Coordinates of C-alpha atoms in Angstrom, one line a residue:
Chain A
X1 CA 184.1 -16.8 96.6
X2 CA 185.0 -13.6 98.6
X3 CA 185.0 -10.8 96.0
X4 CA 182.9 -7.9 96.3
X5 CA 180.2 -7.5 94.5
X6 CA 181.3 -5.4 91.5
X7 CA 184.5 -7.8 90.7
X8 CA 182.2 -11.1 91.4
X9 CA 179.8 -9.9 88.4
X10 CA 182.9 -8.5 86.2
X11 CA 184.0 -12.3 86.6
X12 CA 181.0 -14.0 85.9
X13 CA 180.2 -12.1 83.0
X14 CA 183.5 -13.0 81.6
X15 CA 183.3 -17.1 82.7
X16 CA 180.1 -17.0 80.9
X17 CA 181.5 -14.9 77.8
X18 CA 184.3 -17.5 77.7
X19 CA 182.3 -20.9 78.5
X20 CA 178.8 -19.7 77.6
X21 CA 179.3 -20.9 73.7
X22 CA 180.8 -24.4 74.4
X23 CA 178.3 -25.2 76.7
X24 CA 175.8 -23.8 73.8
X25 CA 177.0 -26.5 71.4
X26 CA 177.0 -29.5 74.0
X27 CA 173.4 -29.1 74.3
X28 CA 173.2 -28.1 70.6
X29 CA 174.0 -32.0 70.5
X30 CA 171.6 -33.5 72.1
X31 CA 168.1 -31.9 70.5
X32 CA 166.0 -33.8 68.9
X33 CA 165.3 -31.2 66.5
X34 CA 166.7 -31.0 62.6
X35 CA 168.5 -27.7 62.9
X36 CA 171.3 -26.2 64.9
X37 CA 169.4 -23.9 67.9
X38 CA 169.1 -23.3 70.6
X39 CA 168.0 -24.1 73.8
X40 CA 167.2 -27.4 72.2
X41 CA 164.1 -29.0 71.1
X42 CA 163.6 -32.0 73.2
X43 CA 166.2 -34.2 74.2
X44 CA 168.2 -37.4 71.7
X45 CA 171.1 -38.8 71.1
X46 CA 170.7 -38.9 67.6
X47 CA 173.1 -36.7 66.5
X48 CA 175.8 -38.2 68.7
X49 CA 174.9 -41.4 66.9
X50 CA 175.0 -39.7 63.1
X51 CA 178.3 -38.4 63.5
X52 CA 179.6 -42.0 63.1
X53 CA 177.6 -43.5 60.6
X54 CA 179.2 -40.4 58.2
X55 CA 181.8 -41.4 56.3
X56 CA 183.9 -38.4 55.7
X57 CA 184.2 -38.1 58.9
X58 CA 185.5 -41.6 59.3
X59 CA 188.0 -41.3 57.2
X60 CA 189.0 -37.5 58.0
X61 CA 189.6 -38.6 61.8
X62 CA 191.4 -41.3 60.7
X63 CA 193.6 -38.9 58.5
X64 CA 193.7 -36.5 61.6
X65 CA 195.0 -39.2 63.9
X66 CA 197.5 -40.6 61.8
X67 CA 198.5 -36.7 61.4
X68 CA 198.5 -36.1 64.8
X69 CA 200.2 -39.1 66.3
X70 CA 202.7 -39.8 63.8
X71 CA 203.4 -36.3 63.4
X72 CA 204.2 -35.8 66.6
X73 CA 206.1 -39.0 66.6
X74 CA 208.5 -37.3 64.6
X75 CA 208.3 -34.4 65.8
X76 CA 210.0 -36.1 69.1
X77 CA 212.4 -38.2 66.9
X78 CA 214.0 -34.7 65.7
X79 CA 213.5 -32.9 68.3
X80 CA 214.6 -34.9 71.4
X81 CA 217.8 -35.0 69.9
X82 CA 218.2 -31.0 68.9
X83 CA 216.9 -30.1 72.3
X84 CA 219.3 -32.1 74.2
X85 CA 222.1 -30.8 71.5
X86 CA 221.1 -26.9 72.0
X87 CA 221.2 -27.9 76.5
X88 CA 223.9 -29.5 76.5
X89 CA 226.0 -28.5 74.0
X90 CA 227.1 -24.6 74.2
X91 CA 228.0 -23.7 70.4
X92 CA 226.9 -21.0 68.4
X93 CA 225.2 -22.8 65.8
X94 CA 223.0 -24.4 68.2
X95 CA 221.7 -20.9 68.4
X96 CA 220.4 -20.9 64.6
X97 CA 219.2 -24.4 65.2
X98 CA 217.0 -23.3 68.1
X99 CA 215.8 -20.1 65.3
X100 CA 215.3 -22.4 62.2
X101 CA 213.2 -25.2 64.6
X102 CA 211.4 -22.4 66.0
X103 CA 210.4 -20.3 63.2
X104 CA 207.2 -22.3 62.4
X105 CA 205.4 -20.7 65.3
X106 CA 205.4 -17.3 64.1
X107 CA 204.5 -17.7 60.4
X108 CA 200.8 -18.2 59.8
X109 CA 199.4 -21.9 59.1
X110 CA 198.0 -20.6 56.0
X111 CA 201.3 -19.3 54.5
X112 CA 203.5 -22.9 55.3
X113 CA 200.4 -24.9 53.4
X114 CA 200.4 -22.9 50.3
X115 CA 204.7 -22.5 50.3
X116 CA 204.4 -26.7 50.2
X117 CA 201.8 -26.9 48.2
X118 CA 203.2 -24.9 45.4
X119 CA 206.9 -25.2 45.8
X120 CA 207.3 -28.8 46.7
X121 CA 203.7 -31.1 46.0
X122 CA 203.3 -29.4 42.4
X123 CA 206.9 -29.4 41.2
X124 CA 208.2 -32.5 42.5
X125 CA 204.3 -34.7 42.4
X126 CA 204.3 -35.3 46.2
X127 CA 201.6 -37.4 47.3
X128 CA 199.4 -35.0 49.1
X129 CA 199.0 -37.2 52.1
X130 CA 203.0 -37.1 52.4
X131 CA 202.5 -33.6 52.1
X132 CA 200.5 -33.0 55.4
X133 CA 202.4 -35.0 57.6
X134 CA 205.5 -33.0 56.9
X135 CA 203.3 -29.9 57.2
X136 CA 202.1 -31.1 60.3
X137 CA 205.5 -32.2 61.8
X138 CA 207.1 -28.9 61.4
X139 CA 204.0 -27.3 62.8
X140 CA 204.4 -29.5 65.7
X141 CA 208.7 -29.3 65.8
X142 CA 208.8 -25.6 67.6
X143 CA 206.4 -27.3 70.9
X144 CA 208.4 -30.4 71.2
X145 CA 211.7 -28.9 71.2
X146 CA 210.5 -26.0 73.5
X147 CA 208.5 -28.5 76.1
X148 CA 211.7 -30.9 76.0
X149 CA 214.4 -28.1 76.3
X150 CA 212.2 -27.4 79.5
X151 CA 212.5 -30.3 81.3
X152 CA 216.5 -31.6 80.3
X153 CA 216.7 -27.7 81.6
X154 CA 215.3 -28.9 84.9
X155 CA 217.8 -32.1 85.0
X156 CA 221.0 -31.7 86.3
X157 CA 223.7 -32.3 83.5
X158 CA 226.4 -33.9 85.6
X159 CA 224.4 -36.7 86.3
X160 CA 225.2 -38.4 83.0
X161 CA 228.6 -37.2 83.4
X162 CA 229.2 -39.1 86.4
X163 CA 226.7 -42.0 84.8
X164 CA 229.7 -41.5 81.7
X165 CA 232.7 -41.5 84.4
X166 CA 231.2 -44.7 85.8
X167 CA 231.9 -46.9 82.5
X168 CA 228.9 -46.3 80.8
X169 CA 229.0 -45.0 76.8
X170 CA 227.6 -41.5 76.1
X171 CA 224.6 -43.4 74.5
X172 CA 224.0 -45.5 77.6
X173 CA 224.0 -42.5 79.6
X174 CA 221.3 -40.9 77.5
X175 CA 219.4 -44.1 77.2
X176 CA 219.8 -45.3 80.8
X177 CA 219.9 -41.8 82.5
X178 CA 218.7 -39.0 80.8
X179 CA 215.7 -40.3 79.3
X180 CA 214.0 -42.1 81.8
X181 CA 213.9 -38.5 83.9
X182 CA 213.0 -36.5 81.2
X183 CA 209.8 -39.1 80.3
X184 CA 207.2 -36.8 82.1
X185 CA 208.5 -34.1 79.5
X186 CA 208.3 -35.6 76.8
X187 CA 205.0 -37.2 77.2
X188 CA 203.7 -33.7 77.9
X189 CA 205.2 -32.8 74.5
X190 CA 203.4 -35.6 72.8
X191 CA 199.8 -34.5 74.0
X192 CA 200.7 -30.9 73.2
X193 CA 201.7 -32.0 69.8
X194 CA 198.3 -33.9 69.0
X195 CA 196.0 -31.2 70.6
X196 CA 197.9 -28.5 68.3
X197 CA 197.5 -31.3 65.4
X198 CA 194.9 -33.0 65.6
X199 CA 192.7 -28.9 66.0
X200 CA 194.7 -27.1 63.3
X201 CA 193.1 -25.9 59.9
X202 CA 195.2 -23.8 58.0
X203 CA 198.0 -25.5 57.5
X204 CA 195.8 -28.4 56.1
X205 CA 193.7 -25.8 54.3
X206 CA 195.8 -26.2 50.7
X207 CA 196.3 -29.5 51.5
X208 CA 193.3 -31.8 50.8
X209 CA 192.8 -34.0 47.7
X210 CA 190.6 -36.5 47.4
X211 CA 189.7 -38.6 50.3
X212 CA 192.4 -36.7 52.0
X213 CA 190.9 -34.2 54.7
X214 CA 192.1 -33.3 57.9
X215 CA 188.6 -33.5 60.3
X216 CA 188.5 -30.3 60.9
X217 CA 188.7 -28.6 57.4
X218 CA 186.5 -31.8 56.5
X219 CA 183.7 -30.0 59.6
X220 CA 184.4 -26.3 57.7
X221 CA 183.1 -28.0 54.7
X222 CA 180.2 -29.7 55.9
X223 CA 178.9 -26.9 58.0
X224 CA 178.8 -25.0 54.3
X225 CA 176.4 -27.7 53.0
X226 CA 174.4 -28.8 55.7
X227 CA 173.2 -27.1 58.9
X228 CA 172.3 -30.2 61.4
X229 CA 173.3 -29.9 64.9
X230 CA 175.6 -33.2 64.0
X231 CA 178.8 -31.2 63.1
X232 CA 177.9 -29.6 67.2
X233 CA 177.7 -33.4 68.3
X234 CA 180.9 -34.0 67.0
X235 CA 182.7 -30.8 68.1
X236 CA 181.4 -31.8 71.6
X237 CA 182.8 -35.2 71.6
X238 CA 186.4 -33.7 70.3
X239 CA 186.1 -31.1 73.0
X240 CA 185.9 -33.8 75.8
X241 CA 188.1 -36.0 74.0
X242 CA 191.0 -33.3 73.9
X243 CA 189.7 -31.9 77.5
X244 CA 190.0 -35.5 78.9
X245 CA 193.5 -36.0 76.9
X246 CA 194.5 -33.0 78.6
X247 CA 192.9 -33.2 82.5
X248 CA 194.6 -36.7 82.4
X249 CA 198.2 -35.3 82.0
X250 CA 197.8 -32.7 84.3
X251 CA 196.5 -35.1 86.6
X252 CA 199.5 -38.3 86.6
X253 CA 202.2 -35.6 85.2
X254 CA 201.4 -32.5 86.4
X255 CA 201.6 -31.6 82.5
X256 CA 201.4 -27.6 83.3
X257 CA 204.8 -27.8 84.9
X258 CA 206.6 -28.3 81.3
X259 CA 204.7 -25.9 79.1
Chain B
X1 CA 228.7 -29.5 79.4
X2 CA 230.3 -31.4 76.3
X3 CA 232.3 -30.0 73.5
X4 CA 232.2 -32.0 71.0
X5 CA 230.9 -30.4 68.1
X6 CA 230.9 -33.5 65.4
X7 CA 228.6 -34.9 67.8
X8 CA 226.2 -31.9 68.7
X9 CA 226.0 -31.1 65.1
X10 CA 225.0 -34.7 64.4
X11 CA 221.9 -34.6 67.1
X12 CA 220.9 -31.0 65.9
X13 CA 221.1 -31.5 62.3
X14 CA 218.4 -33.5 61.3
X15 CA 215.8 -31.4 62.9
X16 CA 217.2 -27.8 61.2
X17 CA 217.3 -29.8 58.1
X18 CA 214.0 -30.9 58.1
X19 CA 212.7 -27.4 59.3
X20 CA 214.4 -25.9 56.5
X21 CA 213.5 -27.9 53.7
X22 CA 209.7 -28.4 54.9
X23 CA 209.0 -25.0 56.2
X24 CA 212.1 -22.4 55.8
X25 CA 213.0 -23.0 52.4
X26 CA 209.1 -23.2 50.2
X27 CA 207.9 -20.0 52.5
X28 CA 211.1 -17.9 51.7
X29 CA 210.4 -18.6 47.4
X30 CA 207.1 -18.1 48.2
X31 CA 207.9 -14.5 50.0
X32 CA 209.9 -13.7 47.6
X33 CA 207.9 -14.3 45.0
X34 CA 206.2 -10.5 46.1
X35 CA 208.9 -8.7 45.1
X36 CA 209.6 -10.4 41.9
X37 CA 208.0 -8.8 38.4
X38 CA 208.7 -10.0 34.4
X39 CA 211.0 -7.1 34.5
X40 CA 213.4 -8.5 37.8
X41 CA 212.8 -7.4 41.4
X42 CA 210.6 -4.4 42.1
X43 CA 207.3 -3.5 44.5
X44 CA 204.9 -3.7 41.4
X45 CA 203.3 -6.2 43.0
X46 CA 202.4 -4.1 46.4
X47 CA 201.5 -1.2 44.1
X48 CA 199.0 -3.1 42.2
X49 CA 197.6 -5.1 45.3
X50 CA 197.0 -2.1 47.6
X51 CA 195.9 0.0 44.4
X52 CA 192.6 -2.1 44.6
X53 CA 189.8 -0.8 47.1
X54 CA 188.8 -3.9 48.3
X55 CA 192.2 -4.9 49.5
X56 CA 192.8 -1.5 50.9
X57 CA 189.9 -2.0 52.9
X58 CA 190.8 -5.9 53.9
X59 CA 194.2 -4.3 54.8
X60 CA 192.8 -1.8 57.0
X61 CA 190.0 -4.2 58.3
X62 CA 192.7 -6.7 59.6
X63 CA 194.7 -4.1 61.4
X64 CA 191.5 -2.2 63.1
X65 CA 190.2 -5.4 64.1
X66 CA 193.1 -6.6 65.7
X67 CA 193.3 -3.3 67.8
X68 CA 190.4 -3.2 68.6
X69 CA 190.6 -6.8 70.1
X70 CA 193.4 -6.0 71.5
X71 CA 192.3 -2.9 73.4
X72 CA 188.9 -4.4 74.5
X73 CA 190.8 -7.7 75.8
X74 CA 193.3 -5.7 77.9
X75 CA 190.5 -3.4 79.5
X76 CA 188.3 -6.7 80.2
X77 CA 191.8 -8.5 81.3
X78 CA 192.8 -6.2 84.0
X79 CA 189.4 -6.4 85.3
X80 CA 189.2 -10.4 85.2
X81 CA 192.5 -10.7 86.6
X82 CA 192.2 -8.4 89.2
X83 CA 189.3 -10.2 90.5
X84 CA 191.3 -13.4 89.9
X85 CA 194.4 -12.4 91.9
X86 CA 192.4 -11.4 95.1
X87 CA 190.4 -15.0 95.5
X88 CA 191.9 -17.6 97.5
X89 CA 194.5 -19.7 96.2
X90 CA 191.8 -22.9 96.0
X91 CA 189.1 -20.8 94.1
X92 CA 191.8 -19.0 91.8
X93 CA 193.3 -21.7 90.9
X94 CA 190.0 -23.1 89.8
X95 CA 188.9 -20.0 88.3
X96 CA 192.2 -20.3 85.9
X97 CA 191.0 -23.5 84.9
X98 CA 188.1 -22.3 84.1
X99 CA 189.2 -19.9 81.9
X100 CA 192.2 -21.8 80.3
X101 CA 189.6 -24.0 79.5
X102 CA 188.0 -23.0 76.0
X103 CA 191.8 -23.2 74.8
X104 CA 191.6 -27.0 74.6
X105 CA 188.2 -26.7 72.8
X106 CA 188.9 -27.2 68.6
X107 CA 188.7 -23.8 67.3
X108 CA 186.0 -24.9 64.7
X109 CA 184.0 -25.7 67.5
X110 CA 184.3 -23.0 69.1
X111 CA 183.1 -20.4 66.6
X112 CA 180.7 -22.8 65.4
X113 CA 179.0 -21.9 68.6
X114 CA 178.6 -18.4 67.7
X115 CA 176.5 -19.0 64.8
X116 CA 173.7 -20.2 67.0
X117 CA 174.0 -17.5 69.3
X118 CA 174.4 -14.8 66.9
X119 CA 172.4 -16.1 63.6
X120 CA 169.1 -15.2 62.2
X121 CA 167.1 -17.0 65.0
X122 CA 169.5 -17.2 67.6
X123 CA 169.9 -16.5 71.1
X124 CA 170.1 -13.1 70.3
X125 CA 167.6 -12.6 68.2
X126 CA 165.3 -14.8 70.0
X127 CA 165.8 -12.2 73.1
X128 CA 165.8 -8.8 70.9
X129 CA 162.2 -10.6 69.6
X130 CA 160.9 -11.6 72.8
X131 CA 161.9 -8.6 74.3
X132 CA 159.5 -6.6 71.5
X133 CA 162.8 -4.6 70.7
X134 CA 163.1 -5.9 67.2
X135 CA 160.4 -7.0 64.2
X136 CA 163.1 -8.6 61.7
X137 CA 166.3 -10.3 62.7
X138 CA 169.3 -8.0 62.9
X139 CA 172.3 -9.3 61.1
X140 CA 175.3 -10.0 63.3
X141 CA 176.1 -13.1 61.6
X142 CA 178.8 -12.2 58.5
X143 CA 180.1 -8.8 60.3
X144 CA 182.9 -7.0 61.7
X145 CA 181.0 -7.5 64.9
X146 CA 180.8 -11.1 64.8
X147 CA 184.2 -11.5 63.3
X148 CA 185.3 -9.2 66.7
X149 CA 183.3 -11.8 69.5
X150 CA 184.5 -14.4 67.9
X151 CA 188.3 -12.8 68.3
X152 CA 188.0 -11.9 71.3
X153 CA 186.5 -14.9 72.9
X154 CA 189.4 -16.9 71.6
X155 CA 192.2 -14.9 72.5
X156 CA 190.8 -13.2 75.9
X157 CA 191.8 -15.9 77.8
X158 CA 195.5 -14.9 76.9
X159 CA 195.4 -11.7 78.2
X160 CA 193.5 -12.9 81.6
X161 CA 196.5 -15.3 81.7
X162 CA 199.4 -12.3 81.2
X163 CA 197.8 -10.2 83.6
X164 CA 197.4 -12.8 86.0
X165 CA 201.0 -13.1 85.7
X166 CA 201.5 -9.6 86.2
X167 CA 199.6 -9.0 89.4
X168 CA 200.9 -11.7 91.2
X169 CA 204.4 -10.2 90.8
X170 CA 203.0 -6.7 92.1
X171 CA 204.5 -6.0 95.6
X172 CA 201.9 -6.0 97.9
X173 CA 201.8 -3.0 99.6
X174 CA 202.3 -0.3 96.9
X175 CA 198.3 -0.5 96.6
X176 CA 197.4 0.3 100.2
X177 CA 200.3 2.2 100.6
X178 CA 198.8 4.6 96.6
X179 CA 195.4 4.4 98.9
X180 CA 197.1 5.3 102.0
X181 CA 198.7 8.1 100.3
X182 CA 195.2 9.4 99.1
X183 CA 195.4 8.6 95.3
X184 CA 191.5 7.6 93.8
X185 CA 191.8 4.4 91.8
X186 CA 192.0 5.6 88.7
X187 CA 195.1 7.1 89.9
X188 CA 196.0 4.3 91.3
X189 CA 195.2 2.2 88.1
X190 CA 197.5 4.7 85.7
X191 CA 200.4 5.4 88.0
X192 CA 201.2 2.4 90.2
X193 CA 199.4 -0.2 88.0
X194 CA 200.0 -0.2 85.0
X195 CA 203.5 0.9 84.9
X196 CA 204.4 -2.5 87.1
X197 CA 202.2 -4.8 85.0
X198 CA 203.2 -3.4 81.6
X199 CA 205.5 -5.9 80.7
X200 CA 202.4 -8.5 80.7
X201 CA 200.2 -6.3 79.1
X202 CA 202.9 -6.4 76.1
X203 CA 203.1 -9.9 76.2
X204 CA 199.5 -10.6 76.4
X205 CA 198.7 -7.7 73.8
X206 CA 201.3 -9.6 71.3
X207 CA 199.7 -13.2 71.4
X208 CA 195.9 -11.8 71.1
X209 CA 197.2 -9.0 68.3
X210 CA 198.9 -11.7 66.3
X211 CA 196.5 -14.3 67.3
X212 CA 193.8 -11.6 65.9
X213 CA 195.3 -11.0 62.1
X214 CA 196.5 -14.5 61.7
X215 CA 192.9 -16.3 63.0
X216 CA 191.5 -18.1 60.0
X217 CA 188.6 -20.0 60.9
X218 CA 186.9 -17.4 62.9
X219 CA 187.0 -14.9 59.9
X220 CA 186.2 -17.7 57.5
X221 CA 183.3 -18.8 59.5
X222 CA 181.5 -15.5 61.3
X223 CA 182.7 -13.0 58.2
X224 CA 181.4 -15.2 55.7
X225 CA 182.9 -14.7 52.4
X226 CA 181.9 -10.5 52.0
X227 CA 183.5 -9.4 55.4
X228 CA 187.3 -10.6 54.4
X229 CA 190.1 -10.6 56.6
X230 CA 193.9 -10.9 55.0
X231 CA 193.5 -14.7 55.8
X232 CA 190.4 -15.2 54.0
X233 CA 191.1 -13.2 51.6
X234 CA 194.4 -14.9 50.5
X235 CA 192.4 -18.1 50.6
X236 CA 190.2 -16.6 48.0
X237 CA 192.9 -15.2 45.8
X238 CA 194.2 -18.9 45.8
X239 CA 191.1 -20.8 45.4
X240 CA 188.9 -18.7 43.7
X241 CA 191.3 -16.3 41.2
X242 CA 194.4 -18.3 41.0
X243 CA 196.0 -15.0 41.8
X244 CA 199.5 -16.4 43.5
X245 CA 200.9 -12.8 43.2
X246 CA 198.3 -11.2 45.4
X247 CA 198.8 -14.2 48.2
X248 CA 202.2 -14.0 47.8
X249 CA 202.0 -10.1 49.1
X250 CA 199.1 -11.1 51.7
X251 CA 201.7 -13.9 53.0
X252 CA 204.5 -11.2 53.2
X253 CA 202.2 -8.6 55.2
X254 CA 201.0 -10.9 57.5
X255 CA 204.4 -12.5 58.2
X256 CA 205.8 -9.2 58.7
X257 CA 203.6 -7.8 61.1
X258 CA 203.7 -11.5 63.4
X259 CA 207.4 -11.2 63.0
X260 CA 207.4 -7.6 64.1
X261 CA 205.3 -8.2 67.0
X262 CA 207.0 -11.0 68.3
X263 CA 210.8 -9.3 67.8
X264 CA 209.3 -6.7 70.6
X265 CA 208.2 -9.5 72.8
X266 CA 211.5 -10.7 72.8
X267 CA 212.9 -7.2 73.0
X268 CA 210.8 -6.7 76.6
X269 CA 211.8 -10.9 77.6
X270 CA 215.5 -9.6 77.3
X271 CA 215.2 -6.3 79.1
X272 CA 213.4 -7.8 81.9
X273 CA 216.0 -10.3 82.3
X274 CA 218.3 -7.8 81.9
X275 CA 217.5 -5.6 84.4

């Protein structure tokens, strides 16, 4: 640190603002006490061990992680393909393409869960599971196409021309070429697709039947009923889980570079 | 590049389609649905929702709240990332670690924090107690006040990042040279400052404006269910009075005002590459 005085406390202040509350709920987790305070009375890893002997929370994870992975899944299965259209490809529909696939990001969670829920789950009796994934696929469509469009922006597109020129079919080339150089990309899109998923509540909000809860809308609930420090336990181990997820990338990818 | 358009359509179509019919298509019926009455298209529908006080004041809530946010983020911002920009690169780059990091924390989590430190016997109150300031508990918890940490302690970070941004592509010597030329540093601040770094001012005052009246959780969790934002109060139309026509108007506000805002961001990405 070599920051004056003044700017070194204006810092601080704000790191502590920023970090002070997370670092509030990891200890929240490991009191021995039977309510959520803090600083913590004594030290146990009860808590840590309730969290999975719930079973909503069992099953909402589950649902989450199915959401998440397979969401983003297909999220890549649509979007590799559109982002490679809209780089390599210069038409002007590719331009409403890029608008349409984008357009989730700006309207609010809230707003796409209710639109399914009334105009497509009620009229046509779609399973409500079925429901969320789609939900959580488009939510997830606008990041993979933007972190992919990134990185086939970085690569060269005469390379699979010459890889073309050289006998191989335009499918080759994308298979034997393109893709193997733009793997860093899209794994980066893939973890920036489950964080966004696997943390998101409004879209999932409308969405819930029974036995079907995203984890975090099923952690709003239980917080209304109950007021242990085990909803803090879990929150913790999600926060270390996404964190680790996340350092990870950065660290063998250098996962900042695409997003 | 290739030119074949069978082919480009072929690879672009399935995503459009599938953002259409999931997401484009149910959100336009459901937009329009605020404009529609028994007797054909009309604004009956805005009449009667902003003839009620309590939306008036959820309406004006949202929009206060979200300046406010906005204001107080940018005047913490300039100070964080001026203090940011002048560490060496090992430290700063550390430092914007440090504060990217809450952004991978769930967002449940991280309001959920702010009930301990701002509930009935939390941290807060604990201190006011101890202190001998306070006899009863004060009520933060299910305020404006707690709605407006929680905002700001998720979208800060944002800002801080922006005006990072921003600094770094300052030129180096127009500040010595404002000092040289004997300006005082709020000159400096409002005439060589802050005209360079507007543009990430803008974009950092769009993501924690937008961020601010879309945010559901934080609302749902630190306003409880009196202090209403346009989130949680279209949630409570829904669930609680089955009143589709009022959400439908909510939806249409609040799309309108993220659209709006993120029409100028684009606006300001285009000029600067522009010029």
């Amino acid at each position: 640190m070599s920051l004056r005085f003044p700017a070194a406390l204006v810092l601080s202040l704000v790191v502590l603002f920023l970090i002070g509350p997370f670092l509030i709920i990891v200890a929240a987790s490991f009191s021995a006490g039977d309510t959520l305070a803090f600083p913590p009375q004594g030290f146990s890893l009860k808590w840590i061990a309730k969290v999975f002997t719930v079973e909503s929370f069992r099953q909402s994870f589950v649902t989450s992680m199915i959401l998440a992975v397979g969401g983003t899944l297909v999220a890549l299965a649509l979007g590799v393909p559109a982002a490679y259209a809209m780089s390599r490809y210069q038409l002007p529909f590719t331009e409403t393409v890029r608008t349409i696939v984008s357009a989730p990001v700006i309207v609010p969670g809230i707003i796409v869960g209710l639109a399914l829920l009334r105009y497509v789950v009620v009229p046509i009796g779609m399973p409500i599971t079925l429901a969320l994934f789609l939900a959580h696929t488009a939510l997830v469509l606008p990041y993979a196409v933007r972190v992919v469009s990134a990185s086939l922006a970085n690569l060269r597109a005469d390379i699979e021309e010459a890889a073309v020129l050289l006998g191989a079919s335009r499918l080759g080339a994308f298979f034997q070429v393109v893709l193997p150089n733009i793997r860093g990309g899209i794994l980066a899109a893939f973890i920036l697709g489950f964080v966004t998923s696997f943390n998101q509540v409004p879209v999932s909000l409308f969405l819930s039947g029974p036995g079907v809860r995203t984890l975090p809308v099923d952690m709003l609930g239980y917080m209304e009923i109950v007021f242990d420090p085990s909803v803090a336990a879990l929150s913790s181990l999600l926060a270390f889980l996404s964190m680790g997820i996340v350092f990870a990338a950065e660290r063998f990818l250098g996962f900042s570079r695409y997003v | 590049m290739f030119h074949n358009r069978t082919e480009a359509l072929l690879l672009a179509l399935p995503a459009a389609v599938f953002a259409a019919v999931v997401f484009l298509v149910p959100v336009a019926i459901l937009l329009s649905e605020s404009f529609r009455s028994p007797a054909g298209w009309s604004l009956a529908a805005y009449a009667g929702f902003f003839s009620e006080p309590l939306n008036q004041t959820v309406f004006w809530r949202t929009l206060k709240l979200g300046l406010e946010v906005t204001a107080v983020s940018a005047v913490i911002g300039y100070a964080a990332a001026f203090a940011i920009v002048s560490l060496p690169p090992g430290s700063k780059g550390r430092m914007i670690g440090l504060i990217m990091l809450p952004m991978m924390v769930s967002p449940v989590a991280r309001t959920y924090a702010w009930i301990v430190i701002l509930g009935r016997t939390g941290i807060v109150n604990q201190a006011l107690h101890g202190l001998g300031l306070t006899d009863a508990p004060v009520r933060i918890l299910f305020s404006e006040t707690a709605i407006f940490i929680g905002l700001l302690q998720l979208f800060l970070p944002l800002m801080i990042i922006s005006l990072i941004s921003a600094l770094e592509n300052l030129p180096k010597d127009v500040v010595p040279a404002a000092r040289v030329l004997g300006a005082n540093w709020l000159q400096i601040f409002w005439k060589v400052v802050l005209p360079l770094t507007r543009e990430g001012l803008v974009i950092g005052g769009t993501l924690v404006f937008t961020g601010s009246l879309t945010a559901y959780i934080t609302p749902a969790i630190l306003g409880g269910s009196k202090v209403l934002m346009l989130e949680t109060l279209l949630y409570q139309r829904v669930t609680v009075a089955n009143d589709f026509v009022s959400a439908s108007v909510i939806a249409l506000i609040l799309v309108a005002m993220s659209f709006s805002t993120n029409l100028l961001l684009k606006r300001i990405a285009t000029a600067r590459a522009g010029t």
